[in-house]
Amino acid sequence: MKLRRVVLGLSIAATLLASGVPASAALPARLSVSGANVVDPNGNPIVLRGYNWGHWGTLQPQDPGAHVAAGANSVRIPLRWWGEWKDDVDSRDENPDNASHIKQGHLDELTRTIEQASAAGLWITLFVDSDYGQGAGGRPDNFWTNPVMKQQFKEVWQFLVKKYKTMPYMGAFEILPEPKPVGQSDAKVRQFYDEMTLAIREIDRRTPVVVGPNNNYACSSLEGAYTTIDTKVIYTCNYFIFENPLNRIGTITKFRQDHNVPVWINQVGIEGCNDDTEALGKADQVLDAFKKNSIGWAWWTYRLNGTNPCTHGIYYLDPSAPGGWKLKKNWRNLVNGYLAA
């Protein structure tokens, strides 16, 4: 038996070296999926809870440690590609000689952000957002109608997966948030995810992928997102909070039970000033329901790249505040109170 293990280990090392991956840097611990649970590298169920670092370039050096100290075990990190955003947020490089299709400066910033999360021991969900590609605002030129841009997007993902394949604490790859292509059925959206999943699996067969439903990740459309293309799939939907805070909990738990698959909420949040007791109360109801039903989540968002104190964000920009950031203390206290397991 011992000889067999040695031979197997040498075989794996040889394969890794032949593929250009140093054996010492290969195969970091990864999350996986077991039935309706996301499981840690030891096979124990883990409920992922944390923040979105949703606004590009807003991460501060103290943030990862503050999240861990509050009890967070995960973080959701974006790359925005092919869309219209302010402040040069779009990472797409139109240079045909750039095989990654990503601007180098943006790639460097993404890597710095991922490395900070990884060093803190936060499980990372990397998502690639594309306003144009997802069909936002009824845009007819999208990944379902433009095969050239769809192929570039596939190549973006394959580049990122290869780059971060050996990064510790890379938890999951969220393929494309909030698809809403006009005239495309749930089945067509699911086929897109299946194709991208297979492209990722050409490079990485271990790291889970995250997929969600048509119609802007609507929880009511979860059923249409169900796929059998891969066993390591985490399902997601948006949970922005409005008039009926708990109206989607039953849909989520039923889908999870019917298909024996995990569901994690990629974005939960509500607009509100620091002293907005009504909004705070609704958020408290939702986070409490998530806790009682073991539903993982990422709060939208930690730092807001804007000065409005009454919208999303635990911090918002304020030139008069220390470091230029103003804390909404009541919101931080509420969300942090639900981070610990």
XYZ file of C-alpha atoms in Angstrom:
341
model
C 0.000 0.000 0.000
C 2.843 2.389 0.908
C 4.609 1.643 -2.400
C 1.356 2.292 -4.270
C 0.998 5.709 -2.619
C 4.597 6.596 -3.514
C 4.103 5.571 -7.148
C 0.847 7.521 -7.317
C 2.528 10.602 -5.855
C 5.399 10.386 -8.349
C 2.913 9.976 -11.185
C 0.994 13.099 -10.132
C 4.207 15.087 -9.772
C 5.390 13.992 -13.216
C 2.103 14.990 -14.762
C 2.251 18.416 -13.110
C 5.816 19.017 -14.214
C 4.983 17.971 -17.760
C 2.170 20.508 -17.808
C 4.453 23.287 -16.603
C 2.976 23.452 -13.083
C 5.526 22.985 -10.255
C 4.429 20.133 -7.995
C 5.180 22.247 -4.899
C 2.724 24.948 -6.055
C -0.025 22.622 -7.222
C -3.289 21.457 -5.828
C -4.046 23.875 -2.988
C -6.948 23.015 -0.715
C -10.316 23.676 -2.300
C -13.963 23.827 -1.372
C -16.240 21.219 -2.859
C -19.916 20.280 -3.040
C -21.619 17.407 -1.247
C -25.354 17.213 -1.791
C -26.927 20.456 -0.571
C -23.750 21.538 1.217
C -20.632 23.406 0.297
C -17.886 21.564 2.159
C -14.433 22.650 3.295
C -11.231 20.771 2.390
C -11.826 18.400 5.322
C -15.282 17.526 4.039
C -17.156 19.501 6.699
C -20.159 21.652 5.714
C -19.319 25.353 5.531
C -21.808 28.216 5.252
C -20.053 30.976 3.323
C -20.668 34.405 4.866
C -18.918 37.646 4.038
C -18.920 40.881 2.094
C -18.768 41.945 -1.516
C -15.746 44.014 -2.420
C -18.057 45.075 -5.162
C -16.796 48.489 -6.207
C -13.563 48.266 -8.162
C -10.409 49.532 -6.471
C -11.976 50.427 -3.111
C -10.297 47.753 -0.971
C -8.302 49.152 1.949
C -5.380 47.275 3.577
C -7.253 46.807 6.858
C -10.391 45.317 5.310
C -9.469 41.600 5.067
C -8.372 41.461 8.695
C -11.470 43.334 9.852
C -13.701 40.817 8.067
C -11.926 37.836 9.595
C -12.066 39.407 13.050
C -15.836 39.828 12.640
C -16.239 36.162 11.720
C -16.363 36.266 7.918
C -15.021 33.245 6.064
C -15.457 34.429 2.478
C -15.475 37.388 0.109
C -16.840 38.084 -3.379
C -14.458 39.900 -5.758
C -15.265 41.354 -9.193
C -13.621 41.836 -12.532
C -15.754 43.964 -14.849
C -15.325 43.259 -18.522
C -17.145 44.689 -21.562
C -19.567 47.219 -20.183
C -20.134 50.855 -19.407
C -18.976 51.879 -15.955
C -17.452 55.060 -14.525
C -13.807 55.738 -13.729
C -12.202 53.324 -16.188
C -13.677 50.289 -14.477
C -14.028 48.264 -17.694
C -11.109 45.815 -17.817
C -11.492 44.779 -21.447
C -8.415 45.248 -23.618
C -9.237 45.606 -27.318
C -5.649 44.864 -28.333
C -5.877 41.716 -30.516
C -2.385 40.668 -29.422
C -3.458 40.383 -25.783
C -4.630 36.789 -25.410
C -6.160 37.490 -21.986
C -8.336 40.359 -23.305
C -7.727 42.086 -19.934
C -5.876 45.375 -19.413
C -2.631 44.686 -17.607
C -3.188 47.333 -14.923
C -6.603 45.891 -14.132
C -5.194 42.383 -13.987
C -2.501 43.568 -11.585
C -5.135 45.219 -9.349
C -7.272 42.075 -9.390
C -4.304 39.928 -8.412
C -3.374 42.261 -5.536
C -6.954 42.110 -4.274
C -7.138 38.323 -4.516
C -3.778 37.931 -2.792
C -4.917 40.066 0.152
C -8.067 37.992 0.580
C -6.130 34.744 0.235
C -3.515 35.816 2.778
C -6.301 36.493 5.279
C -7.782 33.022 4.747
C -11.000 34.252 3.142
C -12.571 31.909 0.599
C -12.811 33.896 -2.628
C -15.647 33.882 -5.118
C -14.314 35.516 -8.274
C -16.973 36.846 -10.618
C -16.668 38.427 -14.054
C -19.363 41.024 -14.610
C -20.324 42.182 -18.103
C -23.155 44.668 -18.503
C -23.041 44.322 -22.261
C -22.527 40.574 -22.309
C -25.388 39.805 -19.923
C -27.802 41.904 -21.987
C -28.392 44.597 -19.361
C -30.845 47.328 -20.306
C -32.200 45.343 -23.229
C -28.908 45.524 -25.129
C -29.258 43.318 -28.238
C -25.498 42.886 -28.690
C -24.635 40.335 -26.005
C -23.093 36.926 -25.447
C -26.119 35.178 -26.915
C -26.034 37.155 -30.169
C -22.331 37.947 -30.604
C -20.188 34.809 -31.036
C -16.947 36.807 -31.213
C -17.480 38.407 -27.811
C -18.712 35.138 -26.351
C -15.474 33.458 -27.444
C -13.410 36.275 -25.940
C -15.310 35.919 -22.668
C -14.571 32.205 -22.655
C -10.892 32.976 -23.196
C -10.994 35.508 -20.346
C -12.247 32.816 -18.006
C -9.745 30.241 -19.181
C -6.934 32.730 -18.661
C -8.134 33.608 -15.135
C -8.652 29.990 -14.131
C -5.171 29.063 -15.299
C -3.651 32.103 -13.540
C -5.349 31.453 -10.206
C -5.510 27.677 -10.310
C -2.885 27.355 -7.584
C -3.983 30.381 -5.521
C -4.859 29.341 -1.951
C -8.446 30.012 -0.883
C -9.810 30.354 -4.403
C -13.283 29.203 -3.458
C -15.455 29.415 -6.568
C -15.738 30.885 -10.045
C -18.997 32.788 -10.589
C -19.324 32.803 -14.353
C -21.613 35.746 -15.161
C -23.913 37.657 -12.793
C -27.445 38.758 -13.585
C -28.076 37.534 -17.132
C -31.043 39.151 -18.825
C -30.688 38.687 -22.581
C -33.828 39.817 -24.397
C -35.693 36.984 -26.071
C -33.492 34.232 -24.643
C -35.119 31.415 -22.683
C -34.010 29.916 -19.392
C -32.694 26.975 -21.387
C -30.510 29.232 -23.535
C -29.077 30.902 -20.448
C -28.410 27.507 -18.898
C -26.699 26.333 -22.098
C -24.400 29.354 -21.929
C -23.388 28.492 -18.366
C -22.879 24.855 -19.314
C -20.565 25.827 -22.148
C -18.517 28.117 -19.912
C -18.376 25.478 -17.182
C -16.925 22.953 -19.618
C -14.363 25.521 -20.765
C -13.309 26.060 -17.145
C -13.156 22.312 -16.543
C -10.598 21.952 -19.326
C -8.193 23.658 -16.905
C -9.570 23.171 -13.387
C -11.749 20.231 -12.430
C -11.830 20.934 -8.680
C -12.911 24.503 -7.956
C -16.717 24.884 -7.801
C -18.513 27.117 -10.273
C -21.408 29.417 -9.405
C -24.384 29.803 -11.731
C -27.681 31.614 -11.367
C -31.010 32.036 -13.119
C -32.197 34.162 -15.999
C -34.002 37.463 -15.422
C -31.268 39.214 -13.422
C -30.581 36.267 -11.101
C -34.199 36.214 -9.982
C -34.754 33.680 -7.190
C -38.161 32.926 -8.704
C -36.343 31.567 -11.781
C -33.973 29.221 -9.934
C -35.626 26.132 -11.357
C -34.599 27.132 -14.866
C -30.935 27.287 -13.823
C -30.675 23.667 -12.689
C -28.025 21.736 -14.594
C -26.465 18.283 -14.517
C -23.374 19.293 -16.499
C -21.109 19.235 -13.428
C -21.225 17.985 -9.846
C -19.436 20.981 -8.299
C -22.062 23.661 -8.927
C -23.228 26.242 -6.392
C -26.463 28.008 -7.289
C -27.124 31.644 -6.546
C -29.689 34.415 -6.856
C -29.943 38.067 -5.850
C -31.630 38.994 -2.591
C -32.053 42.752 -2.608
C -34.593 43.551 0.075
C -37.823 45.377 -0.694
C -41.357 45.383 0.739
C -41.658 41.679 1.577
C -38.306 40.756 3.128
C -38.860 37.005 3.470
C -40.750 36.331 0.243
C -37.941 34.296 -1.399
C -36.768 32.130 1.496
C -39.213 29.326 0.718
C -38.260 29.316 -2.970
C -34.580 28.969 -2.115
C -35.011 26.184 0.437
C -37.420 24.259 -1.817
C -35.030 24.381 -4.777
C -32.182 23.280 -2.515
C -34.206 20.378 -1.146
C -35.754 19.293 -4.457
C -32.393 19.040 -6.223
C -30.077 18.386 -3.253
C -27.794 21.249 -4.267
C -26.285 24.232 -2.401
C -27.651 27.755 -2.792
C -25.552 30.763 -1.794
C -26.743 34.364 -2.084
C -24.189 36.363 -4.062
C -25.727 39.734 -3.154
C -27.973 40.590 -0.242
C -28.550 44.222 0.634
C -30.923 47.133 1.051
C -30.583 50.876 0.705
C -30.685 52.815 3.958
C -29.177 55.644 5.986
C -27.274 54.789 9.159
C -30.341 55.488 11.310
C -32.967 53.971 8.986
C -34.638 51.664 11.491
C -37.113 50.267 8.954
C -34.395 49.184 6.523
C -32.252 47.848 9.367
C -35.200 45.835 10.618
C -35.853 44.279 7.227
C -32.192 43.378 6.804
C -32.197 41.822 10.264
C -35.168 39.636 9.312
C -33.463 38.391 6.160
C -30.080 37.688 7.731
C -31.800 35.898 10.600
C -33.718 33.739 8.110
C -30.472 32.937 6.303
C -28.928 31.903 9.606
C -31.853 29.688 10.581
C -31.882 28.016 7.152
C -28.073 27.733 6.766
C -28.061 29.885 3.621
C -24.695 31.456 2.816
C -24.465 35.050 1.628
C -22.289 38.007 0.649
C -23.468 41.458 1.750
C -23.706 44.135 -0.936
C -21.426 45.983 -0.495
C -18.558 46.867 1.860
C -17.253 50.124 0.373
C -19.396 52.282 -1.881
C -17.598 54.244 -4.583
C -19.944 57.179 -4.032
C -20.929 59.840 -1.519
C -24.581 58.944 -0.925
C -24.941 57.940 2.755
C -28.386 56.442 2.225
C -27.743 53.769 -0.370
C -25.767 50.496 -0.277
C -22.429 50.312 1.479
C -21.018 49.907 4.971
C -18.601 52.715 4.102
C -19.149 55.590 1.673
C -16.839 58.311 0.396
C -16.620 61.453 2.507
C -13.637 63.790 1.965
C -14.047 65.201 5.481
C -13.776 61.792 7.179
C -10.494 60.130 8.271
C -9.013 58.418 5.248
C -11.848 59.734 3.104
C -14.300 57.039 4.221
C -17.383 57.421 6.439
C -18.614 54.408 8.387
C -22.315 53.557 8.753
C -21.796 52.029 12.175
C -25.309 50.639 12.657
C -25.048 48.739 9.384
C -21.621 47.351 10.175
C -22.823 46.187 13.589
C -25.889 44.502 12.092
C -24.081 42.645 9.320
C -21.056 41.733 11.423
C -23.424 40.282 14.016
C -24.431 37.583 11.511
C -20.982 36.764 10.125
C -19.852 34.361 12.821
C -20.990 30.765 12.453
